[in-house]
Amino acid sequence: MSKKENWQKILALACVILGILIALQFRTQKNQGFPLYHNRNDELIRIINNLEKERNQLQFDLKGIRERLKSYEENFTQGKSLTKNLKEEIENLRLQTGLEPLAGPGLVIKLSDSSRKPKINEDPYFFLIHDMDLQVLVNELLAGGAEVISINEQRIINRTSPPYEIKAIGPSTNLEAVLRMPGGFLDSLTPYILNGIKIKIFQTPNTVIPAYKGSLAFRYAKKIGEKK
Amino acid sequence: MLLILGVLAGLLIGMIMPFDLPLVYAKYVSCGFLAALDSVLGAIRAGIEEKFNFLIFVSGFFVNAILAGFITFLGDRLGVDLYFVAVITFGMRIFENLTFIRLDLLSRFFKKEF
């Protein structure tokens, strides 16, 4: 009888291990469900908050514009010169159109092609940075609230070669979160990253972005109503 | 009785364990679980038959679990779902042992051989 007791004790110990395994497996299976689901809500809340902030800002802007319009009208009726107002406005427009270098808090992202040679069974496509990646990145940055963006010291412009350095002026933490969100830019680059494409993101308190160097003249677009 | 207590204790420990297993290992844990279950049921059967041997049980418990893990790993590497081999083998043995234990319990309860 004592022998029987003995084997039951040993078995009980094994049963403890069995129980641990069951519990662990149960927990992993439970977590497996919707890995994106929990992050999703936070993401949506953030988007809503951002949109509300944007709306408030727009309302504020609108108020300012209406006041300016009123002052123009007043000046005009009083016959004063408009030059002072216009000079201020030109200054402001130069900033907006990208003719002035700007600085502010932001983000610097460095993308480089993989230094590893693709093996025979690997697709070289996933070893290079493509125009599409940069496009997606720039779009995501704009969606995240970036105000000014440059690629390789060029205010968003085409033809450049790797490594690409993208700079943006905007809310640094927010911008980085946008790039890192599940299903976002970094996620979409996972196969490239596995192949050795390098991405570095720096939050910079004072990002300097150069002025737009290209021509402002349109070659194809013409004002409607203008003939030849 | 002792056995059920053991399982409950293990469940409790597993539930309050602070860390989660990464998903990658879920397959391995399920294989290990099957191996452990097979060993325990086999041991119960051996105990009923009064053939229980500590060494056989402990070696079987660990070697089977490790072997199952290895087969799963190999299958992952080769791109063949070899872990089904472990699942089917252990599953069949679990049912065999369960049948034996059930028959034994029934014969004890009704005090006659089946």
mmCIF file with all atom_site columns, C-alpha atoms in Angstrom, chain A residues 73-162:
data_model
loop_
_atom_site.group_PDB
_atom_site.id
_atom_site.type_symbol
_atom_site.label_atom_id
_atom_site.label_alt_id
_atom_site.label_comp_id
_atom_site.label_asym_id
_atom_site.label_entity_id
_atom_site.label_seq_id
_atom_site.pdbx_PDB_ins_code
_atom_site.Cartn_x
_atom_site.Cartn_y
_atom_site.Cartn_z
_atom_site.occupancy
_atom_site.B_iso_or_equiv
_atom_site.pdbx_formal_charge
_atom_site.auth_seq_id
_atom_site.auth_comp_id
_atom_site.auth_asym_id
_atom_site.auth_atom_id
_atom_site.pdbx_PDB_model_num
ATOM 1  C CA . GLU A 1 73  ? -11.960 97.086  -45.190 1.00 0.00 ? 73  GLU A CA 1
ATOM 2  C CA . GLU A 1 74  ? -11.580 99.777  -42.532 1.00 0.00 ? 74  GLU A CA 1
ATOM 3  C CA . ASN A 1 75  ? -8.229  100.888 -43.919 1.00 0.00 ? 75  ASN A CA 1
ATOM 4  C CA . PHE A 1 76  ? -9.636  100.971 -47.393 1.00 0.00 ? 76  PHE A CA 1
ATOM 5  C CA . THR A 1 77  ? -12.599 103.087 -46.463 1.00 0.00 ? 77  THR A CA 1
ATOM 6  C CA . GLN A 1 78  ? -10.331 105.415 -44.519 1.00 0.00 ? 78  GLN A CA 1
ATOM 7  C CA . GLY A 1 79  ? -8.048  105.675 -47.561 1.00 0.00 ? 79  GLY A CA 1
ATOM 8  C CA . LYS A 1 80  ? -4.907  104.535 -45.740 1.00 0.00 ? 80  LYS A CA 1
ATOM 9  C CA . SER A 1 81  ? -2.241  102.679 -47.708 1.00 0.00 ? 81  SER A CA 1
ATOM 10 C CA . LEU A 1 82  ? -2.360  98.924  -47.706 1.00 0.00 ? 82  LEU A CA 1
ATOM 11 C CA . THR A 1 83  ? 1.405   98.465  -48.021 1.00 0.00 ? 83  THR A CA 1
ATOM 12 C CA . LYS A 1 84  ? 2.098   97.719  -44.373 1.00 0.00 ? 84  LYS A CA 1
ATOM 13 C CA . ASN A 1 85  ? -0.536  95.020  -44.271 1.00 0.00 ? 85  ASN A CA 1
ATOM 14 C CA . LEU A 1 86  ? 0.619   93.570  -47.563 1.00 0.00 ? 86  LEU A CA 1
ATOM 15 C CA . LYS A 1 87  ? 4.249   93.416  -46.511 1.00 0.00 ? 87  LYS A CA 1
ATOM 16 C CA . GLU A 1 88  ? 3.330   91.425  -43.457 1.00 0.00 ? 88  GLU A CA 1
ATOM 17 C CA . GLU A 1 89  ? 1.260   89.101  -45.576 1.00 0.00 ? 89  GLU A CA 1
ATOM 18 C CA . ILE A 1 90  ? 4.008   88.579  -48.135 1.00 0.00 ? 90  ILE A CA 1
ATOM 19 C CA . GLU A 1 91  ? 6.392   87.654  -45.308 1.00 0.00 ? 91  GLU A CA 1
ATOM 20 C CA . ASN A 1 92  ? 3.881   85.122  -44.073 1.00 0.00 ? 92  ASN A CA 1
ATOM 21 C CA . LEU A 1 93  ? 3.261   83.690  -47.521 1.00 0.00 ? 93  LEU A CA 1
ATOM 22 C CA . ARG A 1 94  ? 6.974   83.252  -48.164 1.00 0.00 ? 94  ARG A CA 1
ATOM 23 C CA . LEU A 1 95  ? 7.110   80.946  -45.148 1.00 0.00 ? 95  LEU A CA 1
ATOM 24 C CA . GLN A 1 96  ? 4.086   78.993  -46.296 1.00 0.00 ? 96  GLN A CA 1
ATOM 25 C CA . THR A 1 97  ? 5.261   78.457  -49.858 1.00 0.00 ? 97  THR A CA 1
ATOM 26 C CA . GLY A 1 98  ? 8.627   77.119  -48.773 1.00 0.00 ? 98  GLY A CA 1
ATOM 27 C CA . LEU A 1 99  ? 10.871  79.937  -49.899 1.00 0.00 ? 99  LEU A CA 1
ATOM 28 C CA . GLU A 1 100 ? 12.383  80.354  -46.447 1.00 0.00 ? 100 GLU A CA 1
ATOM 29 C CA . PRO A 1 101 ? 14.352  77.773  -44.425 1.00 0.00 ? 101 PRO A CA 1
ATOM 30 C CA . LEU A 1 102 ? 12.445  76.883  -41.286 1.00 0.00 ? 102 LEU A CA 1
ATOM 31 C CA . ALA A 1 103 ? 13.303  75.362  -37.930 1.00 0.00 ? 103 ALA A CA 1
ATOM 32 C CA . GLY A 1 104 ? 11.313  73.751  -35.150 1.00 0.00 ? 104 GLY A CA 1
ATOM 33 C CA . PRO A 1 105 ? 10.826  70.548  -33.171 1.00 0.00 ? 105 PRO A CA 1
ATOM 34 C CA . GLY A 1 106 ? 10.512  67.476  -35.355 1.00 0.00 ? 106 GLY A CA 1
ATOM 35 C CA . LEU A 1 107 ? 11.861  64.178  -36.510 1.00 0.00 ? 107 LEU A CA 1
ATOM 36 C CA . VAL A 1 108 ? 14.760  62.950  -38.644 1.00 0.00 ? 108 VAL A CA 1
ATOM 37 C CA . ILE A 1 109 ? 14.349  59.562  -40.317 1.00 0.00 ? 109 ILE A CA 1
ATOM 38 C CA . LYS A 1 110 ? 17.274  57.876  -42.061 1.00 0.00 ? 110 LYS A CA 1
ATOM 39 C CA . LEU A 1 111 ? 16.588  55.095  -44.564 1.00 0.00 ? 111 LEU A CA 1
ATOM 40 C CA . SER A 1 112 ? 19.403  53.172  -46.208 1.00 0.00 ? 112 SER A CA 1
ATOM 41 C CA . ASP A 1 113 ? 19.399  50.313  -48.713 1.00 0.00 ? 113 ASP A CA 1
ATOM 42 C CA . SER A 1 114 ? 20.490  46.945  -47.372 1.00 0.00 ? 114 SER A CA 1
ATOM 43 C CA . SER A 1 115 ? 24.254  46.437  -47.459 1.00 0.00 ? 115 SER A CA 1
ATOM 44 C CA . ARG A 1 116 ? 23.729  42.679  -47.754 1.00 0.00 ? 116 ARG A CA 1
ATOM 45 C CA . LYS A 1 117 ? 23.599  41.099  -51.229 1.00 0.00 ? 117 LYS A CA 1
ATOM 46 C CA . PRO A 1 118 ? 20.321  39.238  -51.834 1.00 0.00 ? 118 PRO A CA 1
ATOM 47 C CA . LYS A 1 119 ? 20.668  35.462  -52.011 1.00 0.00 ? 119 LYS A CA 1
ATOM 48 C CA . ILE A 1 120 ? 19.359  33.586  -55.039 1.00 0.00 ? 120 ILE A CA 1
ATOM 49 C CA . ASN A 1 121 ? 16.039  32.794  -53.411 1.00 0.00 ? 121 ASN A CA 1
ATOM 50 C CA . GLU A 1 122 ? 15.526  36.317  -52.135 1.00 0.00 ? 122 GLU A CA 1
ATOM 51 C CA . ASP A 1 123 ? 13.756  39.109  -53.946 1.00 0.00 ? 123 ASP A CA 1
ATOM 52 C CA . PRO A 1 124 ? 16.082  42.078  -54.483 1.00 0.00 ? 124 PRO A CA 1
ATOM 53 C CA . TYR A 1 125 ? 12.983  44.268  -54.362 1.00 0.00 ? 125 TYR A CA 1
ATOM 54 C CA . PHE A 1 126 ? 12.952  43.951  -50.612 1.00 0.00 ? 126 PHE A CA 1
ATOM 55 C CA . PHE A 1 127 ? 16.559  45.130  -50.303 1.00 0.00 ? 127 PHE A CA 1
ATOM 56 C CA . LEU A 1 128 ? 16.061  48.626  -51.674 1.00 0.00 ? 128 LEU A CA 1
ATOM 57 C CA . ILE A 1 129 ? 14.148  51.712  -50.629 1.00 0.00 ? 129 ILE A CA 1
ATOM 58 C CA . HIS A 1 130 ? 11.569  52.598  -53.257 1.00 0.00 ? 130 HIS A CA 1
ATOM 59 C CA . ASP A 1 131 ? 9.856   55.796  -54.234 1.00 0.00 ? 131 ASP A CA 1
ATOM 60 C CA . MET A 1 132 ? 6.639   54.313  -52.885 1.00 0.00 ? 132 MET A CA 1
ATOM 61 C CA . ASP A 1 133 ? 8.114   53.915  -49.421 1.00 0.00 ? 133 ASP A CA 1
ATOM 62 C CA . LEU A 1 134 ? 9.112   57.554  -49.344 1.00 0.00 ? 134 LEU A CA 1
ATOM 63 C CA . GLN A 1 135 ? 5.715   58.573  -50.598 1.00 0.00 ? 135 GLN A CA 1
ATOM 64 C CA . VAL A 1 136 ? 3.976   56.569  -47.911 1.00 0.00 ? 136 VAL A CA 1
ATOM 65 C CA . LEU A 1 137 ? 6.324   58.005  -45.321 1.00 0.00 ? 137 LEU A CA 1
ATOM 66 C CA . VAL A 1 138 ? 5.715   61.584  -46.377 1.00 0.00 ? 138 VAL A CA 1
ATOM 67 C CA . ASN A 1 139 ? 1.961   61.011  -46.419 1.00 0.00 ? 139 ASN A CA 1
ATOM 68 C CA . GLU A 1 140 ? 2.022   59.475  -42.966 1.00 0.00 ? 140 GLU A CA 1
ATOM 69 C CA . LEU A 1 141 ? 4.073   62.371  -41.650 1.00 0.00 ? 141 LEU A CA 1
ATOM 70 C CA . LEU A 1 142 ? 1.577   64.847  -43.087 1.00 0.00 ? 142 LEU A CA 1
ATOM 71 C CA . ALA A 1 143 ? -1.252  62.853  -41.535 1.00 0.00 ? 143 ALA A CA 1
ATOM 72 C CA . GLY A 1 144 ? 0.603   63.009  -38.219 1.00 0.00 ? 144 GLY A CA 1
ATOM 73 C CA . GLY A 1 145 ? 0.666   66.777  -38.315 1.00 0.00 ? 145 GLY A CA 1
ATOM 74 C CA . ALA A 1 146 ? 4.033   67.526  -39.950 1.00 0.00 ? 146 ALA A CA 1
ATOM 75 C CA . GLU A 1 147 ? 4.147   71.096  -41.233 1.00 0.00 ? 147 GLU A CA 1
ATOM 76 C CA . VAL A 1 148 ? 7.371   71.076  -43.222 1.00 0.00 ? 148 VAL A CA 1
ATOM 77 C CA . ILE A 1 149 ? 9.106   68.032  -44.729 1.00 0.00 ? 149 ILE A CA 1
ATOM 78 C CA . SER A 1 150 ? 12.377  67.606  -46.564 1.00 0.00 ? 150 SER A CA 1
ATOM 79 C CA . ILE A 1 151 ? 14.089  64.603  -48.132 1.00 0.00 ? 151 ILE A CA 1
ATOM 80 C CA . ASN A 1 152 ? 17.870  64.811  -48.383 1.00 0.00 ? 152 ASN A CA 1
ATOM 81 C CA . GLU A 1 153 ? 17.819  68.529  -47.633 1.00 0.00 ? 153 GLU A CA 1
ATOM 82 C CA . GLN A 1 154 ? 15.289  69.116  -50.408 1.00 0.00 ? 154 GLN A CA 1
ATOM 83 C CA . ARG A 1 155 ? 11.859  70.426  -49.555 1.00 0.00 ? 155 ARG A CA 1
ATOM 84 C CA . ILE A 1 156 ? 9.770   67.471  -50.683 1.00 0.00 ? 156 ILE A CA 1
ATOM 85 C CA . ILE A 1 157 ? 11.050  66.987  -54.194 1.00 0.00 ? 157 ILE A CA 1
ATOM 86 C CA . ASN A 1 158 ? 11.662  63.940  -56.386 1.00 0.00 ? 158 ASN A CA 1
ATOM 87 C CA . ARG A 1 159 ? 14.990  62.602  -57.715 1.00 0.00 ? 159 ARG A CA 1
ATOM 88 C CA . THR A 1 160 ? 17.321  61.731  -54.855 1.00 0.00 ? 160 THR A CA 1
ATOM 89 C CA . SER A 1 161 ? 19.312  58.573  -54.048 1.00 0.00 ? 161 SER A CA 1
ATOM 90 C CA . PRO A 1 162 ? 19.778  56.488  -50.897 1.00 0.00 ? 162 PRO A CA 1
#
